[in-house]
């Protein structure tokens, strides 16, 4: 019997390059338990970072980057804040966002070699939701996590689709899994979707053709004093 293997938020793992699988998945995910915050939310991470950076003196909330220019002497960033425009001069710049051209071009002075590399990234489209009315646990589990409930679903696709199509596909999958697992909904209920959210782009990665044509050689070559892009890790 043949099986098709899927993994949380990553689509069809059999379609991924081994390189991307190794970069995206850690062996710790399969050999240890997950670490959670007490309230199961990520906000505490940002609150802690805000505190360690001395709060509002160094962290600009509700702000947007208008422009960033770089040269051998350093970096100049123009930030639009609620209190007005502020210019920041620094020696180094770290950009902690997706290194895609479409995300950086609006504010960063992207160089030709950076544009060539950052335009090659591909991604998948992930949707998350809570499925109600599915009945007993559907026999779906994730390695290393003992308390995952089958009512929490992740669904991914290579192509960008509408919310309506995502909802339709998720429900079809729920009915299929119910049938395959011989599980029925509680009396008077049926699978319904609650709080469907899109997480796109997700699993940023270099396509097979780009890797074969020297994508990572080009990326490593442009890492230097003015390029704020480090080794690409597939992810959100």
Tab-separated table of N, CA and C in Angstrom, residues 96-185:
chain	number	residue	atom	x	y	z
A	96	UNK	N	14.569	41.584	9.345
A	96	UNK	CA	13.992	40.308	9.774
A	96	UNK	C	12.618	40.099	9.148
A	97	UNK	N	12.563	40.178	7.832
A	97	UNK	CA	11.328	39.894	7.107
A	97	UNK	C	11.658	38.920	5.988
A	98	UNK	N	10.640	38.508	5.262
A	98	UNK	CA	10.872	37.625	4.117
A	98	UNK	C	11.774	38.339	3.114
A	99	UNK	N	12.871	37.727	2.686
A	99	UNK	CA	13.773	38.377	1.728
A	99	UNK	C	13.276	38.269	0.294
A	100	UNK	N	12.016	38.674	0.076
A	100	UNK	CA	11.474	38.686	-1.283
A	100	UNK	C	11.570	40.097	-1.851
A	101	UNK	N	11.810	40.182	-3.134
A	101	UNK	CA	11.942	41.491	-3.771
A	101	UNK	C	10.693	42.341	-3.560
A	102	UNK	N	9.518	41.756	-3.725
A	102	UNK	CA	8.278	42.528	-3.614
A	102	UNK	C	8.076	43.079	-2.207
A	103	UNK	N	8.669	42.444	-1.202
A	103	UNK	CA	8.528	42.920	0.170
A	103	UNK	C	9.553	43.996	0.514
A	104	UNK	N	10.743	43.924	-0.084
A	104	UNK	CA	11.807	44.861	0.267
A	104	UNK	C	11.891	46.079	-0.645
A	105	UNK	N	11.518	45.920	-1.903
A	105	UNK	CA	11.669	47.003	-2.879
A	105	UNK	C	10.965	48.306	-2.495
A	106	UNK	N	9.796	48.279	-1.830
A	106	UNK	CA	9.121	49.537	-1.506
A	106	UNK	C	9.920	50.479	-0.609
A	107	UNK	N	10.892	49.957	0.155
A	107	UNK	CA	11.619	50.844	1.065
A	107	UNK	C	13.139	50.706	0.985
A	108	UNK	N	13.646	49.611	0.435
A	108	UNK	CA	15.082	49.351	0.444
A	108	UNK	C	15.703	49.638	-0.920
A	109	UNK	N	16.905	50.198	-0.896
A	109	UNK	CA	17.630	50.447	-2.152
A	109	UNK	C	18.227	49.131	-2.658
A	110	UNK	N	17.373	48.281	-3.197
A	110	UNK	CA	17.783	46.944	-3.636
A	110	UNK	C	18.768	47.042	-4.796
A	111	UNK	N	19.913	46.373	-4.630
A	111	UNK	CA	20.938	46.365	-5.670
A	111	UNK	C	20.583	45.334	-6.749
A	112	UNK	N	21.155	45.475	-7.967
A	112	UNK	CA	20.833	44.537	-9.056
A	112	UNK	C	21.067	43.070	-8.700
A	113	UNK	N	22.184	42.776	-8.019
A	113	UNK	CA	22.444	41.373	-7.669
A	113	UNK	C	21.457	40.866	-6.619
A	114	UNK	N	21.020	41.750	-5.721
A	114	UNK	CA	20.020	41.371	-4.729
A	114	UNK	C	18.662	41.141	-5.391
A	115	UNK	N	18.329	41.993	-6.343
A	115	UNK	CA	17.060	41.839	-7.059
A	115	UNK	C	17.007	40.500	-7.788
A	116	UNK	N	18.104	40.127	-8.427
A	116	UNK	CA	18.149	38.868	-9.167
A	116	UNK	C	17.873	37.675	-8.258
A	117	UNK	N	18.476	37.689	-7.063
A	117	UNK	CA	18.309	36.575	-6.133
A	117	UNK	C	16.929	36.582	-5.487
A	118	UNK	N	16.505	37.728	-4.968
A	118	UNK	CA	15.266	37.787	-4.188
A	118	UNK	C	14.016	37.611	-5.040
A	119	UNK	N	14.136	37.773	-6.346
A	119	UNK	CA	12.988	37.540	-7.223
A	119	UNK	C	12.780	36.054	-7.520
A	120	UNK	N	13.726	35.220	-7.124
A	120	UNK	CA	13.637	33.793	-7.439
A	120	UNK	C	12.925	32.972	-6.365
A	121	UNK	N	12.668	33.576	-5.204
A	121	UNK	CA	12.018	32.827	-4.131
A	121	UNK	C	10.615	32.400	-4.526
A	122	UNK	N	10.260	31.196	-4.099
A	122	UNK	CA	8.910	30.688	-4.274
A	122	UNK	C	8.325	30.417	-2.889
A	123	UNK	N	7.049	30.095	-2.828
A	123	UNK	CA	6.410	29.846	-1.535
A	123	UNK	C	5.148	29.018	-1.726
A	124	UNK	N	4.585	28.568	-0.614
A	124	UNK	CA	3.291	27.900	-0.649
A	124	UNK	C	2.279	28.793	0.056
A	125	UNK	N	1.017	28.412	-0.047
A	125	UNK	CA	-0.070	29.181	0.555
A	125	UNK	C	-0.740	28.299	1.603
A	126	UNK	N	-0.743	28.749	2.843
A	126	UNK	CA	-1.256	27.952	3.950
A	126	UNK	C	-2.479	28.605	4.582
A	127	UNK	N	-3.463	27.765	4.892
A	127	UNK	CA	-4.673	28.207	5.577
A	127	UNK	C	-4.802	27.435	6.885
A	128	UNK	N	-5.254	28.104	7.933
A	128	UNK	CA	-5.487	27.449	9.217
A	128	UNK	C	-6.930	27.688	9.651
A	129	UNK	N	-7.470	26.755	10.414
A	129	UNK	CA	-8.841	26.918	10.892
A	129	UNK	C	-9.109	25.951	12.034
A	130	UNK	N	-10.248	26.124	12.651
A	130	UNK	CA	-10.775	25.177	13.622
A	130	UNK	C	-11.979	24.507	12.983
A	131	UNK	N	-11.992	23.182	12.973
A	131	UNK	CA	-13.126	22.438	12.425
A	131	UNK	C	-14.004	21.955	13.576
A	132	UNK	N	-15.233	22.388	13.560
A	132	UNK	CA	-16.196	21.933	14.565
A	132	UNK	C	-17.048	20.806	13.997
A	133	UNK	N	-17.643	20.023	14.886
A	133	UNK	CA	-18.572	18.990	14.462
A	133	UNK	C	-17.940	17.824	13.742
A	134	UNK	N	-16.676	17.539	14.031
A	134	UNK	CA	-15.995	16.440	13.342
A	134	UNK	C	-16.170	15.107	14.053
A	135	UNK	N	-16.701	15.135	15.270
A	135	UNK	CA	-16.839	13.883	16.004
A	135	UNK	C	-15.601	13.569	16.810
A	136	UNK	N	-15.360	12.298	17.036
A	136	UNK	CA	-14.202	11.879	17.815
A	136	UNK	C	-12.913	12.197	17.071
A	137	UNK	N	-11.794	12.094	17.787
A	137	UNK	CA	-10.488	12.342	17.179
A	137	UNK	C	-10.347	11.551	15.884
A	138	UNK	N	-9.884	12.218	14.839
A	138	UNK	CA	-9.857	11.597	13.519
A	138	UNK	C	-8.623	10.744	13.259
A	139	UNK	N	-7.795	10.544	14.266
A	139	UNK	CA	-6.619	9.706	14.063
A	139	UNK	C	-5.472	10.440	13.403
A	140	UNK	N	-5.489	11.775	13.512
A	140	UNK	CA	-4.421	12.587	12.934
A	140	UNK	C	-3.533	13.052	14.073
A	141	UNK	N	-2.228	12.885	13.935
A	141	UNK	CA	-1.328	13.300	15.002
A	141	UNK	C	-0.064	13.883	14.405
A	142	UNK	N	0.680	14.584	15.243
A	142	UNK	CA	1.942	15.170	14.824
A	142	UNK	C	3.047	14.685	15.744
A	143	UNK	N	4.159	14.280	15.166
A	143	UNK	CA	5.263	13.756	15.961
A	143	UNK	C	5.736	14.786	16.977
A	144	UNK	N	5.984	14.334	18.201
A	144	UNK	CA	6.538	15.201	19.222
A	144	UNK	C	5.522	16.027	19.972
A	145	UNK	N	4.264	16.002	19.547
A	145	UNK	CA	3.232	16.781	20.225
A	145	UNK	C	2.117	15.834	20.626
A	146	UNK	N	1.912	15.682	21.918
A	146	UNK	CA	0.956	14.687	22.386
A	146	UNK	C	-0.455	15.227	22.537
A	147	UNK	N	-0.617	16.564	22.558
A	147	UNK	CA	-1.935	17.109	22.866
A	147	UNK	C	-2.570	17.851	21.699
A	148	UNK	N	-2.099	17.602	20.483
A	148	UNK	CA	-2.712	18.234	19.318
A	148	UNK	C	-4.089	17.639	19.074
A	149	UNK	N	-5.088	18.477	18.922
A	149	UNK	CA	-6.429	17.996	18.661
A	149	UNK	C	-6.692	17.999	17.166
A	150	UNK	N	-7.417	17.014	16.707
A	150	UNK	CA	-7.691	16.903	15.277
A	150	UNK	C	-8.575	18.028	14.771
A	151	UNK	N	-9.166	18.800	15.676
A	151	UNK	CA	-10.027	19.896	15.241
A	151	UNK	C	-9.230	21.076	14.705
A	152	UNK	N	-7.932	21.133	14.995
A	152	UNK	CA	-7.085	22.199	14.470
A	152	UNK	C	-6.444	21.718	13.171
A	153	UNK	N	-6.720	22.426	12.082
A	153	UNK	CA	-6.264	21.970	10.782
A	153	UNK	C	-5.400	23.010	10.085
A	154	UNK	N	-4.381	22.508	9.385
A	154	UNK	CA	-3.557	23.319	8.493
A	154	UNK	C	-3.728	22.748	7.089
A	155	UNK	N	-3.874	23.605	6.119
A	155	UNK	CA	-4.089	23.145	4.746
A	155	UNK	C	-3.268	24.023	3.818
A	156	UNK	N	-2.495	23.407	2.942
A	156	UNK	CA	-1.574	24.151	2.086
A	156	UNK	C	-1.790	23.829	0.621
A	157	UNK	N	-1.417	24.792	-0.227
A	157	UNK	CA	-1.515	24.616	-1.665
A	157	UNK	C	-0.402	25.391	-2.354
A	158	UNK	N	0.049	24.892	-3.486
A	158	UNK	CA	1.088	25.590	-4.238
A	158	UNK	C	0.547	26.843	-4.913
A	159	UNK	N	-0.726	26.818	-5.276
A	159	UNK	CA	-1.336	27.940	-5.995
A	159	UNK	C	-2.142	28.813	-5.042
A	160	UNK	N	-2.183	30.093	-5.321
A	160	UNK	CA	-2.989	31.003	-4.513
A	160	UNK	C	-4.457	30.838	-4.888
A	161	UNK	N	-5.304	30.632	-3.896
A	161	UNK	CA	-6.721	30.407	-4.153
A	161	UNK	C	-7.560	31.331	-3.275
A	162	UNK	N	-8.840	31.402	-3.576
A	162	UNK	CA	-9.737	32.250	-2.806
A	162	UNK	C	-10.089	31.597	-1.475
A	163	UNK	N	-10.596	32.400	-0.567
A	163	UNK	CA	-11.010	31.888	0.737
A	163	UNK	C	-12.138	30.880	0.584
A	164	UNK	N	-13.047	31.138	-0.366
A	164	UNK	CA	-14.167	30.235	-0.593
A	164	UNK	C	-13.691	28.864	-1.068
A	165	UNK	N	-12.706	28.848	-1.969
A	165	UNK	CA	-12.190	27.580	-2.472
A	165	UNK	C	-11.427	26.838	-1.381
A	166	UNK	N	-10.704	27.583	-0.553
A	166	UNK	CA	-9.979	26.950	0.552
A	166	UNK	C	-10.956	26.293	1.521
A	167	UNK	N	-12.048	26.990	1.832
A	167	UNK	CA	-13.052	26.444	2.745
A	167	UNK	C	-13.689	25.184	2.168
A	168	UNK	N	-14.008	25.222	0.876
A	168	UNK	CA	-14.612	24.065	0.223
A	168	UNK	C	-13.676	22.861	0.252
A	169	UNK	N	-12.399	23.095	-0.030
A	169	UNK	CA	-11.421	22.005	-0.047
A	169	UNK	C	-11.206	21.433	1.351
A	170	UNK	N	-11.187	22.305	2.359
A	170	UNK	CA	-11.015	21.842	3.733
A	170	UNK	C	-12.174	20.953	4.174
A	171	UNK	N	-13.388	21.353	3.815
A	171	UNK	CA	-14.549	20.549	4.199
A	171	UNK	C	-14.550	19.197	3.496
A	172	UNK	N	-14.168	19.192	2.216
A	172	UNK	CA	-14.080	17.913	1.499
A	172	UNK	C	-13.068	17.000	2.173
A	173	UNK	N	-11.945	17.577	2.597
A	173	UNK	CA	-10.917	16.788	3.272
A	173	UNK	C	-11.439	16.238	4.596
A	174	UNK	N	-12.185	17.058	5.330
A	174	UNK	CA	-12.737	16.613	6.612
A	174	UNK	C	-13.686	15.435	6.421
A	175	UNK	N	-14.566	15.531	5.422
A	175	UNK	CA	-15.497	14.427	5.151
A	175	UNK	C	-14.738	13.168	4.712
A	176	UNK	N	-13.675	13.368	3.920
A	176	UNK	CA	-12.883	12.225	3.464
A	176	UNK	C	-12.228	11.516	4.647
A	177	UNK	N	-11.631	12.305	5.552
A	177	UNK	CA	-10.959	11.714	6.711
A	177	UNK	C	-11.975	11.027	7.619
A	178	UNK	N	-13.152	11.634	7.774
A	178	UNK	CA	-14.194	10.979	8.559
A	178	UNK	C	-14.526	9.603	7.985
A	179	UNK	N	-14.718	9.550	6.673
A	179	UNK	CA	-15.057	8.286	6.038
A	179	UNK	C	-13.950	7.264	6.151
A	180	UNK	N	-12.703	7.717	5.934
A	180	UNK	CA	-11.567	6.798	6.002
A	180	UNK	C	-11.344	6.280	7.417
A	181	UNK	N	-11.724	7.090	8.417
A	181	UNK	CA	-11.510	6.710	9.815
A	181	UNK	C	-12.756	6.115	10.449
A	182	UNK	N	-13.826	6.011	9.660
A	182	UNK	CA	-15.099	5.486	10.164
A	182	UNK	C	-15.582	6.285	11.372
A	183	UNK	N	-15.512	7.605	11.239
A	183	UNK	CA	-15.928	8.524	12.299
A	183	UNK	C	-17.110	9.345	11.799
A	184	UNK	N	-18.086	9.585	12.649
A	184	UNK	CA	-19.249	10.389	12.277
A	184	UNK	C	-19.386	11.594	13.195
A	185	UNK	N	-20.045	12.626	12.700
A	185	UNK	CA	-20.291	13.822	13.504
A	185	UNK	C	-21.341	13.524	14.569
